[in-house]
């Protein structure tokens, strides 16, 4: 029997959300994304990377960082790809659905199969942190994959002429470029085998401490604007809260570690936050 993920979603995911229809499931998962985003504001700082602590037993055993990144991010790529491959719906026939789903898949392909193998950090990831990220990406893969392959069909003749689609698409590409470029700049700080942290300079780093997070936030709002879909808007909201919290933690760490750290920099949103 062919592997059809939609069958397994009906069997195992619908009951978790007490849903009997696809619309119910998507609505409840969308609200779940918003609630999860709000809850992350109050979650204790996880011991990852520069924020690692000596005693990690309460967070579980350690997972090699590259393996952790690959495994935790890939469900948001694999699940939509499988839904696309085995979809029995006509919803995905339109080019708009394909482009929008492609934006989501492209982002997580880069985060799953390119970013981890370029990482310089060797600091392992605590299992609990890894497992939460894995569940989150699985959740996102199901929600966004279902929406664009089974649930909502865009009218190509109308949607591809809308300014919001093209503006959102441009914002998405700009955000992705900013995110990848900032990650590359941070890696270059460790050229020559260095392992210590340094103050990054140049580009968006002159304005904010975490342009990599800023880029991803812009990217997700571009995706939301292009699609005007509830799951994408909820995901952009979650991304903004989650990464802004992380950026503030990074910003405070920079200020405490480097006496000469530029005081005019914001954490993640230029001139604002």
PDB file of C-alpha atoms in Angstrom:
ATOM      1  CA  UNK A   1       0.000   0.000   0.000  1.00  0.00           C
ATOM      2  CA  UNK A   2       1.338   3.430  -0.952  1.00  0.00           C
ATOM      3  CA  UNK A   3       2.365   5.724   1.884  1.00  0.00           C
ATOM      4  CA  UNK A   4      -0.389   8.337   1.954  1.00  0.00           C
ATOM      5  CA  UNK A   5       0.251  10.686   4.873  1.00  0.00           C
ATOM      6  CA  UNK A   6      -3.266  12.126   4.710  1.00  0.00           C
ATOM      7  CA  UNK A   7      -4.637   8.727   5.758  1.00  0.00           C
ATOM      8  CA  UNK A   8      -2.379   8.646   8.810  1.00  0.00           C
ATOM      9  CA  UNK A   9      -3.239  12.248   9.671  1.00  0.00           C
ATOM     10  CA  UNK A  10      -6.927  11.331   9.676  1.00  0.00           C
ATOM     11  CA  UNK A  11      -6.258   8.289  11.814  1.00  0.00           C
ATOM     12  CA  UNK A  12      -3.909   9.780  14.405  1.00  0.00           C
ATOM     13  CA  UNK A  13      -3.994  13.612  14.293  1.00  0.00           C
ATOM     14  CA  UNK A  14      -7.721  14.326  13.945  1.00  0.00           C
ATOM     15  CA  UNK A  15      -8.525  12.606  17.284  1.00  0.00           C
ATOM     16  CA  UNK A  16      -5.830  14.609  19.091  1.00  0.00           C
ATOM     17  CA  UNK A  17      -7.679  17.817  18.213  1.00  0.00           C
ATOM     18  CA  UNK A  18     -11.178  16.308  18.574  1.00  0.00           C
ATOM     19  CA  UNK A  19     -11.704  17.190  14.913  1.00  0.00           C
ATOM     20  CA  UNK A  20     -14.095  15.406  12.570  1.00  0.00           C
ATOM     21  CA  UNK A  21     -13.463  17.517   9.460  1.00  0.00           C
ATOM     22  CA  UNK A  22     -10.380  18.942   7.784  1.00  0.00           C
ATOM     23  CA  UNK A  23     -11.659  22.482   8.327  1.00  0.00           C
ATOM     24  CA  UNK A  24     -11.994  21.831  12.064  1.00  0.00           C
ATOM     25  CA  UNK A  25      -8.491  20.413  12.252  1.00  0.00           C
ATOM     26  CA  UNK A  26      -6.896  23.311  10.361  1.00  0.00           C
ATOM     27  CA  UNK A  27      -8.788  25.909  12.419  1.00  0.00           C
ATOM     28  CA  UNK A  28      -7.828  24.321  15.720  1.00  0.00           C
ATOM     29  CA  UNK A  29      -4.210  23.817  14.716  1.00  0.00           C
ATOM     30  CA  UNK A  30      -4.027  27.445  13.572  1.00  0.00           C
ATOM     31  CA  UNK A  31      -5.269  28.680  16.940  1.00  0.00           C
ATOM     32  CA  UNK A  32      -2.865  26.223  18.545  1.00  0.00           C
ATOM     33  CA  UNK A  33       0.017  27.920  16.744  1.00  0.00           C
ATOM     34  CA  UNK A  34      -1.022  31.307  18.138  1.00  0.00           C
ATOM     35  CA  UNK A  35      -1.403  29.963  21.678  1.00  0.00           C
ATOM     36  CA  UNK A  36       1.959  28.190  21.466  1.00  0.00           C
ATOM     37  CA  UNK A  37       3.582  31.422  20.338  1.00  0.00           C
ATOM     38  CA  UNK A  38       2.184  33.276  23.339  1.00  0.00           C
ATOM     39  CA  UNK A  39       3.327  30.531  25.707  1.00  0.00           C
ATOM     40  CA  UNK A  40       6.912  30.654  24.431  1.00  0.00           C
ATOM     41  CA  UNK A  41       7.241  34.130  25.954  1.00  0.00           C
ATOM     42  CA  UNK A  42       7.112  32.554  29.402  1.00  0.00           C
ATOM     43  CA  UNK A  43       9.231  29.452  28.738  1.00  0.00           C
ATOM     44  CA  UNK A  44      12.528  29.181  30.596  1.00  0.00           C
ATOM     45  CA  UNK A  45      15.618  29.847  28.481  1.00  0.00           C
ATOM     46  CA  UNK A  46      16.765  26.548  26.937  1.00  0.00           C
ATOM     47  CA  UNK A  47      20.467  25.619  27.320  1.00  0.00           C
ATOM     48  CA  UNK A  48      21.514  25.714  23.658  1.00  0.00           C
ATOM     49  CA  UNK A  49      24.617  27.128  22.003  1.00  0.00           C
ATOM     50  CA  UNK A  50      26.038  30.122  23.871  1.00  0.00           C
ATOM     51  CA  UNK A  51      23.336  29.721  26.520  1.00  0.00           C
ATOM     52  CA  UNK A  52      24.417  26.206  27.447  1.00  0.00           C
ATOM     53  CA  UNK A  53      24.627  25.479  31.146  1.00  0.00           C
ATOM     54  CA  UNK A  54      26.846  23.020  32.981  1.00  0.00           C
ATOM     55  CA  UNK A  55      24.040  20.863  34.350  1.00  0.00           C
ATOM     56  CA  UNK A  56      21.890  19.657  31.463  1.00  0.00           C
ATOM     57  CA  UNK A  57      20.487  16.485  33.012  1.00  0.00           C
ATOM     58  CA  UNK A  58      17.025  18.005  33.409  1.00  0.00           C
ATOM     59  CA  UNK A  59      17.003  18.643  29.656  1.00  0.00           C
ATOM     60  CA  UNK A  60      17.973  15.079  28.751  1.00  0.00           C
ATOM     61  CA  UNK A  61      20.993  13.572  27.045  1.00  0.00           C
ATOM     62  CA  UNK A  62      22.882  15.491  24.369  1.00  0.00           C
ATOM     63  CA  UNK A  63      22.290  15.130  20.618  1.00  0.00           C
ATOM     64  CA  UNK A  64      25.068  16.091  18.161  1.00  0.00           C
ATOM     65  CA  UNK A  65      24.114  19.558  16.947  1.00  0.00           C
ATOM     66  CA  UNK A  66      24.162  18.874  13.196  1.00  0.00           C
ATOM     67  CA  UNK A  67      22.119  15.699  13.589  1.00  0.00           C
ATOM     68  CA  UNK A  68      19.692  17.521  15.880  1.00  0.00           C
ATOM     69  CA  UNK A  69      19.141  20.324  13.374  1.00  0.00           C
ATOM     70  CA  UNK A  70      18.637  17.900  10.494  1.00  0.00           C
ATOM     71  CA  UNK A  71      16.136  15.705  12.328  1.00  0.00           C
ATOM     72  CA  UNK A  72      14.211  18.451  14.094  1.00  0.00           C
ATOM     73  CA  UNK A  73      13.660  20.650  11.030  1.00  0.00           C
ATOM     74  CA  UNK A  74      13.051  18.036   8.334  1.00  0.00           C
ATOM     75  CA  UNK A  75       9.417  17.150   9.243  1.00  0.00           C
ATOM     76  CA  UNK A  76       8.372  20.599   7.967  1.00  0.00           C
ATOM     77  CA  UNK A  77       9.943  19.604   4.651  1.00  0.00           C
ATOM     78  CA  UNK A  78       9.175  15.882   4.451  1.00  0.00           C
ATOM     79  CA  UNK A  79       5.498  15.949   5.472  1.00  0.00           C
ATOM     80  CA  UNK A  80       4.416  18.602   2.903  1.00  0.00           C
ATOM     81  CA  UNK A  81       6.470  16.859   0.188  1.00  0.00           C
ATOM     82  CA  UNK A  82       4.731  13.555   0.933  1.00  0.00           C
ATOM     83  CA  UNK A  83       1.322  15.262   0.979  1.00  0.00           C
ATOM     84  CA  UNK A  84       2.113  16.814  -2.414  1.00  0.00           C
ATOM     85  CA  UNK A  85       3.289  13.498  -3.818  1.00  0.00           C
ATOM     86  CA  UNK A  86       0.288  11.477  -2.684  1.00  0.00           C
ATOM     87  CA  UNK A  87      -2.489  14.071  -2.739  1.00  0.00           C
ATOM     88  CA  UNK A  88      -5.781  12.873  -4.178  1.00  0.00           C
ATOM     89  CA  UNK A  89      -7.274  16.377  -4.157  1.00  0.00           C
ATOM     90  CA  UNK A  90      -7.622  18.794  -7.060  1.00  0.00           C
ATOM     91  CA  UNK A  91      -6.726  21.668  -4.721  1.00  0.00           C
ATOM     92  CA  UNK A  92      -3.018  21.405  -5.548  1.00  0.00           C
ATOM     93  CA  UNK A  93      -3.532  21.548  -9.329  1.00  0.00           C
ATOM     94  CA  UNK A  94      -3.267  25.352  -9.424  1.00  0.00           C
ATOM     95  CA  UNK A  95       0.066  27.134  -9.793  1.00  0.00           C
ATOM     96  CA  UNK A  96      -0.697  29.503  -6.889  1.00  0.00           C
ATOM     97  CA  UNK A  97      -1.060  26.611  -4.457  1.00  0.00           C
ATOM     98  CA  UNK A  98       2.136  25.121  -5.822  1.00  0.00           C
ATOM     99  CA  UNK A  99       4.085  28.364  -5.467  1.00  0.00           C
ATOM    100  CA  UNK A 100       2.874  29.020  -1.935  1.00  0.00           C
ATOM    101  CA  UNK A 101       3.534  25.465  -0.815  1.00  0.00           C
ATOM    102  CA  UNK A 102       6.888  25.720  -2.557  1.00  0.00           C
ATOM    103  CA  UNK A 103       7.833  28.766  -0.460  1.00  0.00           C
ATOM    104  CA  UNK A 104       7.267  26.819   2.745  1.00  0.00           C
ATOM    105  CA  UNK A 105       9.090  23.745   1.448  1.00  0.00           C
ATOM    106  CA  UNK A 106      12.020  25.798   0.149  1.00  0.00           C
ATOM    107  CA  UNK A 107      12.523  27.463   3.526  1.00  0.00           C
ATOM    108  CA  UNK A 108      12.613  24.162   5.389  1.00  0.00           C
ATOM    109  CA  UNK A 109      14.780  22.466   2.781  1.00  0.00           C
ATOM    110  CA  UNK A 110      17.408  25.105   3.455  1.00  0.00           C
ATOM    111  CA  UNK A 111      17.000  24.807   7.234  1.00  0.00           C
ATOM    112  CA  UNK A 112      17.066  20.982   7.154  1.00  0.00           C
ATOM    113  CA  UNK A 113      19.613  19.996   4.540  1.00  0.00           C
ATOM    114  CA  UNK A 114      21.891  23.002   3.984  1.00  0.00           C
ATOM    115  CA  UNK A 115      22.160  25.038   7.187  1.00  0.00           C
ATOM    116  CA  UNK A 116      23.124  22.134   9.521  1.00  0.00           C
ATOM    117  CA  UNK A 117      26.049  21.026   7.371  1.00  0.00           C
ATOM    118  CA  UNK A 118      27.502  24.540   7.274  1.00  0.00           C
ATOM    119  CA  UNK A 119      27.400  24.999  11.047  1.00  0.00           C
ATOM    120  CA  UNK A 120      30.668  25.691  12.873  1.00  0.00           C
ATOM    121  CA  UNK A 121      29.251  25.121  16.352  1.00  0.00           C
ATOM    122  CA  UNK A 122      29.927  21.764  17.981  1.00  0.00           C
ATOM    123  CA  UNK A 123      27.852  22.471  21.082  1.00  0.00           C
ATOM    124  CA  UNK A 124      25.368  19.546  21.340  1.00  0.00           C
ATOM    125  CA  UNK A 125      21.641  20.061  21.756  1.00  0.00           C
ATOM    126  CA  UNK A 126      19.839  18.780  24.878  1.00  0.00           C
ATOM    127  CA  UNK A 127      17.309  16.101  23.954  1.00  0.00           C
ATOM    128  CA  UNK A 128      14.295  17.946  25.352  1.00  0.00           C
ATOM    129  CA  UNK A 129      15.110  21.052  23.293  1.00  0.00           C
ATOM    130  CA  UNK A 130      15.570  18.886  20.190  1.00  0.00           C
ATOM    131  CA  UNK A 131      12.356  16.947  20.803  1.00  0.00           C
ATOM    132  CA  UNK A 132      10.247  20.097  21.254  1.00  0.00           C
ATOM    133  CA  UNK A 133      11.614  21.473  17.978  1.00  0.00           C
ATOM    134  CA  UNK A 134      10.879  18.149  16.248  1.00  0.00           C
ATOM    135  CA  UNK A 135       7.259  18.182  17.451  1.00  0.00           C
ATOM    136  CA  UNK A 136       6.855  21.831  16.424  1.00  0.00           C
ATOM    137  CA  UNK A 137       8.148  21.187  12.897  1.00  0.00           C
ATOM    138  CA  UNK A 138       5.976  18.069  12.570  1.00  0.00           C
ATOM    139  CA  UNK A 139       2.968  20.153  13.623  1.00  0.00           C
ATOM    140  CA  UNK A 140       3.815  22.876  11.090  1.00  0.00           C
ATOM    141  CA  UNK A 141       4.391  20.376   8.304  1.00  0.00           C
ATOM    142  CA  UNK A 142       0.965  18.831   8.849  1.00  0.00           C
ATOM    143  CA  UNK A 143      -0.889  22.149   9.124  1.00  0.00           C
ATOM    144  CA  UNK A 144       0.660  23.923   6.143  1.00  0.00           C
ATOM    145  CA  UNK A 145       0.827  20.798   4.010  1.00  0.00           C
ATOM    146  CA  UNK A 146      -2.873  20.065   4.486  1.00  0.00           C
ATOM    147  CA  UNK A 147      -3.925  23.660   3.868  1.00  0.00           C
ATOM    148  CA  UNK A 148      -2.250  24.042   0.478  1.00  0.00           C
ATOM    149  CA  UNK A 149      -2.629  20.496  -0.860  1.00  0.00           C
ATOM    150  CA  UNK A 150      -6.114  19.548   0.364  1.00  0.00           C
ATOM    151  CA  UNK A 151      -8.019  22.447   1.861  1.00  0.00           C
ATOM    152  CA  UNK A 152      -7.928  25.837   0.113  1.00  0.00           C
ATOM    153  CA  UNK A 153      -7.727  26.227  -3.665  1.00  0.00           C
ATOM    154  CA  UNK A 154      -6.559  29.621  -4.940  1.00  0.00           C
ATOM    155  CA  UNK A 155      -7.965  31.088  -8.132  1.00  0.00           C
ATOM    156  CA  UNK A 156      -4.857  31.513 -10.311  1.00  0.00           C
ATOM    157  CA  UNK A 157      -6.438  34.089 -12.616  1.00  0.00           C
ATOM    158  CA  UNK A 158      -7.202  36.308  -9.644  1.00  0.00           C
ATOM    159  CA  UNK A 159      -4.447  35.620  -7.124  1.00  0.00           C
ATOM    160  CA  UNK A 160      -1.430  35.879  -9.406  1.00  0.00           C
ATOM    161  CA  UNK A 161      -2.486  39.430 -10.320  1.00  0.00           C
ATOM    162  CA  UNK A 162      -2.820  40.601  -6.716  1.00  0.00           C
ATOM    163  CA  UNK A 163      -0.181  43.027  -5.389  1.00  0.00           C
ATOM    164  CA  UNK A 164      -0.120  41.261  -2.017  1.00  0.00           C
ATOM    165  CA  UNK A 165       1.083  38.040  -3.660  1.00  0.00           C
ATOM    166  CA  UNK A 166       4.051  39.647  -5.393  1.00  0.00           C
ATOM    167  CA  UNK A 167       4.928  41.952  -2.509  1.00  0.00           C
ATOM    168  CA  UNK A 168       4.791  38.978  -0.143  1.00  0.00           C
ATOM    169  CA  UNK A 169       6.908  36.886  -2.490  1.00  0.00           C
ATOM    170  CA  UNK A 170       9.539  39.636  -2.699  1.00  0.00           C
ATOM    171  CA  UNK A 171       9.548  40.040   1.100  1.00  0.00           C
ATOM    172  CA  UNK A 172       9.935  36.282   1.450  1.00  0.00           C
ATOM    173  CA  UNK A 173      12.979  36.231  -0.841  1.00  0.00           C
ATOM    174  CA  UNK A 174      14.462  39.300   0.859  1.00  0.00           C
ATOM    175  CA  UNK A 175      13.997  37.744   4.285  1.00  0.00           C
ATOM    176  CA  UNK A 176      15.474  34.433   3.188  1.00  0.00           C
ATOM    177  CA  UNK A 177      18.481  36.186   1.666  1.00  0.00           C
ATOM    178  CA  UNK A 178      18.993  38.236   4.849  1.00  0.00           C
ATOM    179  CA  UNK A 179      18.702  35.136   7.021  1.00  0.00           C
ATOM    180  CA  UNK A 180      21.175  33.108   4.970  1.00  0.00           C
ATOM    181  CA  UNK A 181      23.589  36.031   4.600  1.00  0.00           C
ATOM    182  CA  UNK A 182      23.632  36.737   8.343  1.00  0.00           C
ATOM    183  CA  UNK A 183      24.193  33.058   9.142  1.00  0.00           C
ATOM    184  CA  UNK A 184      27.108  33.059   6.714  1.00  0.00           C
ATOM    185  CA  UNK A 185      28.604  36.182   8.324  1.00  0.00           C
ATOM    186  CA  UNK A 186      28.407  34.558  11.765  1.00  0.00           C
ATOM    187  CA  UNK A 187      30.132  31.427  10.475  1.00  0.00           C
ATOM    188  CA  UNK A 188      32.900  33.524   8.930  1.00  0.00           C
ATOM    189  CA  UNK A 189      33.718  34.893  12.382  1.00  0.00           C
ATOM    190  CA  UNK A 190      35.089  31.437  13.148  1.00  0.00           C
ATOM    191  CA  UNK A 191      37.328  31.088  10.110  1.00  0.00           C
ATOM    192  CA  UNK A 192      40.646  29.450  10.784  1.00  0.00           C
ATOM    193  CA  UNK A 193      39.239  27.045  13.343  1.00  0.00           C
ATOM    194  CA  UNK A 194      38.405  29.607  16.014  1.00  0.00           C
ATOM    195  CA  UNK A 195      35.817  28.563  18.580  1.00  0.00           C
ATOM    196  CA  UNK A 196      35.282  31.718  20.633  1.00  0.00           C
ATOM    197  CA  UNK A 197      32.560  34.314  20.127  1.00  0.00           C
ATOM    198  CA  UNK A 198      33.290  37.665  18.498  1.00  0.00           C
ATOM    199  CA  UNK A 199      31.317  40.830  17.841  1.00  0.00           C
ATOM    200  CA  UNK A 200      29.871  40.752  14.301  1.00  0.00           C
ATOM    201  CA  UNK A 201      30.040  43.901  12.184  1.00  0.00           C
ATOM    202  CA  UNK A 202      28.755  45.001   8.784  1.00  0.00           C
ATOM    203  CA  UNK A 203      25.393  44.979   7.033  1.00  0.00           C
ATOM    204  CA  UNK A 204      22.385  44.569   9.289  1.00  0.00           C
ATOM    205  CA  UNK A 205      24.714  43.812  12.205  1.00  0.00           C
ATOM    206  CA  UNK A 206      25.323  47.553  12.427  1.00  0.00           C
ATOM    207  CA  UNK A 207      21.670  47.986  13.427  1.00  0.00           C
ATOM    208  CA  UNK A 208      20.670  44.773  15.213  1.00  0.00           C
ATOM    209  CA  UNK A 209      22.294  41.883  17.045  1.00  0.00           C
ATOM    210  CA  UNK A 210      20.371  39.129  15.255  1.00  0.00           C
ATOM    211  CA  UNK A 211      19.753  39.890  11.558  1.00  0.00           C
ATOM    212  CA  UNK A 212      19.453  36.142  10.954  1.00  0.00           C
ATOM    213  CA  UNK A 213      16.317  36.121  13.102  1.00  0.00           C
ATOM    214  CA  UNK A 214      15.118  39.387  11.581  1.00  0.00           C
ATOM    215  CA  UNK A 215      15.443  37.830   8.116  1.00  0.00           C
ATOM    216  CA  UNK A 216      13.417  34.778   9.099  1.00  0.00           C
ATOM    217  CA  UNK A 217      10.691  36.944  10.641  1.00  0.00           C
ATOM    218  CA  UNK A 218      10.441  39.026   7.432  1.00  0.00           C
ATOM    219  CA  UNK A 219      10.465  35.820   5.414  1.00  0.00           C
ATOM    220  CA  UNK A 220       7.489  34.368   7.268  1.00  0.00           C
ATOM    221  CA  UNK A 221       5.490  37.608   7.076  1.00  0.00           C
ATOM    222  CA  UNK A 222       6.179  37.647   3.339  1.00  0.00           C
ATOM    223  CA  UNK A 223       4.809  34.120   3.122  1.00  0.00           C
ATOM    224  CA  UNK A 224       1.753  35.198   5.113  1.00  0.00           C
ATOM    225  CA  UNK A 225       1.162  38.252   2.917  1.00  0.00           C
ATOM    226  CA  UNK A 226       1.524  36.266  -0.298  1.00  0.00           C
ATOM    227  CA  UNK A 227      -0.977  33.628   0.818  1.00  0.00           C
ATOM    228  CA  UNK A 228      -3.243  35.564   3.216  1.00  0.00           C
ATOM    229  CA  UNK A 229      -3.828  32.181   4.814  1.00  0.00           C
ATOM    230  CA  UNK A 230      -4.641  31.783   8.526  1.00  0.00           C
ATOM    231  CA  UNK A 231      -1.939  29.112   9.065  1.00  0.00           C
ATOM    232  CA  UNK A 232       0.731  31.322   7.466  1.00  0.00           C
ATOM    233  CA  UNK A 233      -0.328  34.388   9.487  1.00  0.00           C
ATOM    234  CA  UNK A 234      -0.326  32.327  12.700  1.00  0.00           C
ATOM    235  CA  UNK A 235       3.097  30.928  11.817  1.00  0.00           C
ATOM    236  CA  UNK A 236       4.472  34.425  11.185  1.00  0.00           C
ATOM    237  CA  UNK A 237       3.061  35.540  14.554  1.00  0.00           C
ATOM    238  CA  UNK A 238       4.652  32.556  16.306  1.00  0.00           C
ATOM    239  CA  UNK A 239       7.981  33.115  14.526  1.00  0.00           C
ATOM    240  CA  UNK A 240       8.011  36.776  15.548  1.00  0.00           C
ATOM    241  CA  UNK A 241       7.424  36.037  19.238  1.00  0.00           C
ATOM    242  CA  UNK A 242       9.725  33.022  19.411  1.00  0.00           C
ATOM    243  CA  UNK A 243      12.675  34.539  17.561  1.00  0.00           C
ATOM    244  CA  UNK A 244      12.279  37.952  19.191  1.00  0.00           C
ATOM    245  CA  UNK A 245      12.600  36.280  22.598  1.00  0.00           C
ATOM    246  CA  UNK A 246      15.717  34.448  21.442  1.00  0.00           C
ATOM    247  CA  UNK A 247      17.138  37.626  19.935  1.00  0.00           C
ATOM    248  CA  UNK A 248      16.659  39.515  23.207  1.00  0.00           C
ATOM    249  CA  UNK A 249      18.487  36.707  25.030  1.00  0.00           C
ATOM    250  CA  UNK A 250      21.349  36.897  22.517  1.00  0.00           C
ATOM    251  CA  UNK A 251      21.429  40.695  22.746  1.00  0.00           C
ATOM    252  CA  UNK A 252      21.657  40.623  26.545  1.00  0.00           C
ATOM    253  CA  UNK A 253      24.410  37.997  26.303  1.00  0.00           C
ATOM    254  CA  UNK A 254      26.435  40.183  23.905  1.00  0.00           C
ATOM    255  CA  UNK A 255      26.078  43.184  26.215  1.00  0.00           C
ATOM    256  CA  UNK A 256      27.182  41.194  29.253  1.00  0.00           C
ATOM    257  CA  UNK A 257      30.116  39.499  27.517  1.00  0.00           C
ATOM    258  CA  UNK A 258      31.614  42.421  25.568  1.00  0.00           C
ATOM    259  CA  UNK A 259      32.229  45.742  27.284  1.00  0.00           C
ATOM    260  CA  UNK A 260      32.712  47.423  23.901  1.00  0.00           C
ATOM    261  CA  UNK A 261      29.544  46.007  22.350  1.00  0.00           C
ATOM    262  CA  UNK A 262      27.798  48.785  20.335  1.00  0.00           C
ATOM    263  CA  UNK A 263      25.106  50.264  22.558  1.00  0.00           C
ATOM    264  CA  UNK A 264      23.132  51.683  19.617  1.00  0.00           C
ATOM    265  CA  UNK A 265      22.164  48.254  18.323  1.00  0.00           C
ATOM    266  CA  UNK A 266      18.709  46.846  18.867  1.00  0.00           C
ATOM    267  CA  UNK A 267      18.109  43.125  19.291  1.00  0.00           C
ATOM    268  CA  UNK A 268      16.112  42.079  16.247  1.00  0.00           C
ATOM    269  CA  UNK A 269      13.967  44.841  14.697  1.00  0.00           C
ATOM    270  CA  UNK A 270      15.903  47.938  13.580  1.00  0.00           C
ATOM    271  CA  UNK A 271      15.114  51.065  15.648  1.00  0.00           C
ATOM    272  CA  UNK A 272      12.316  49.232  17.488  1.00  0.00           C
ATOM    273  CA  UNK A 273      13.266  46.127  19.507  1.00  0.00           C
TER     274      UNK A 273
END
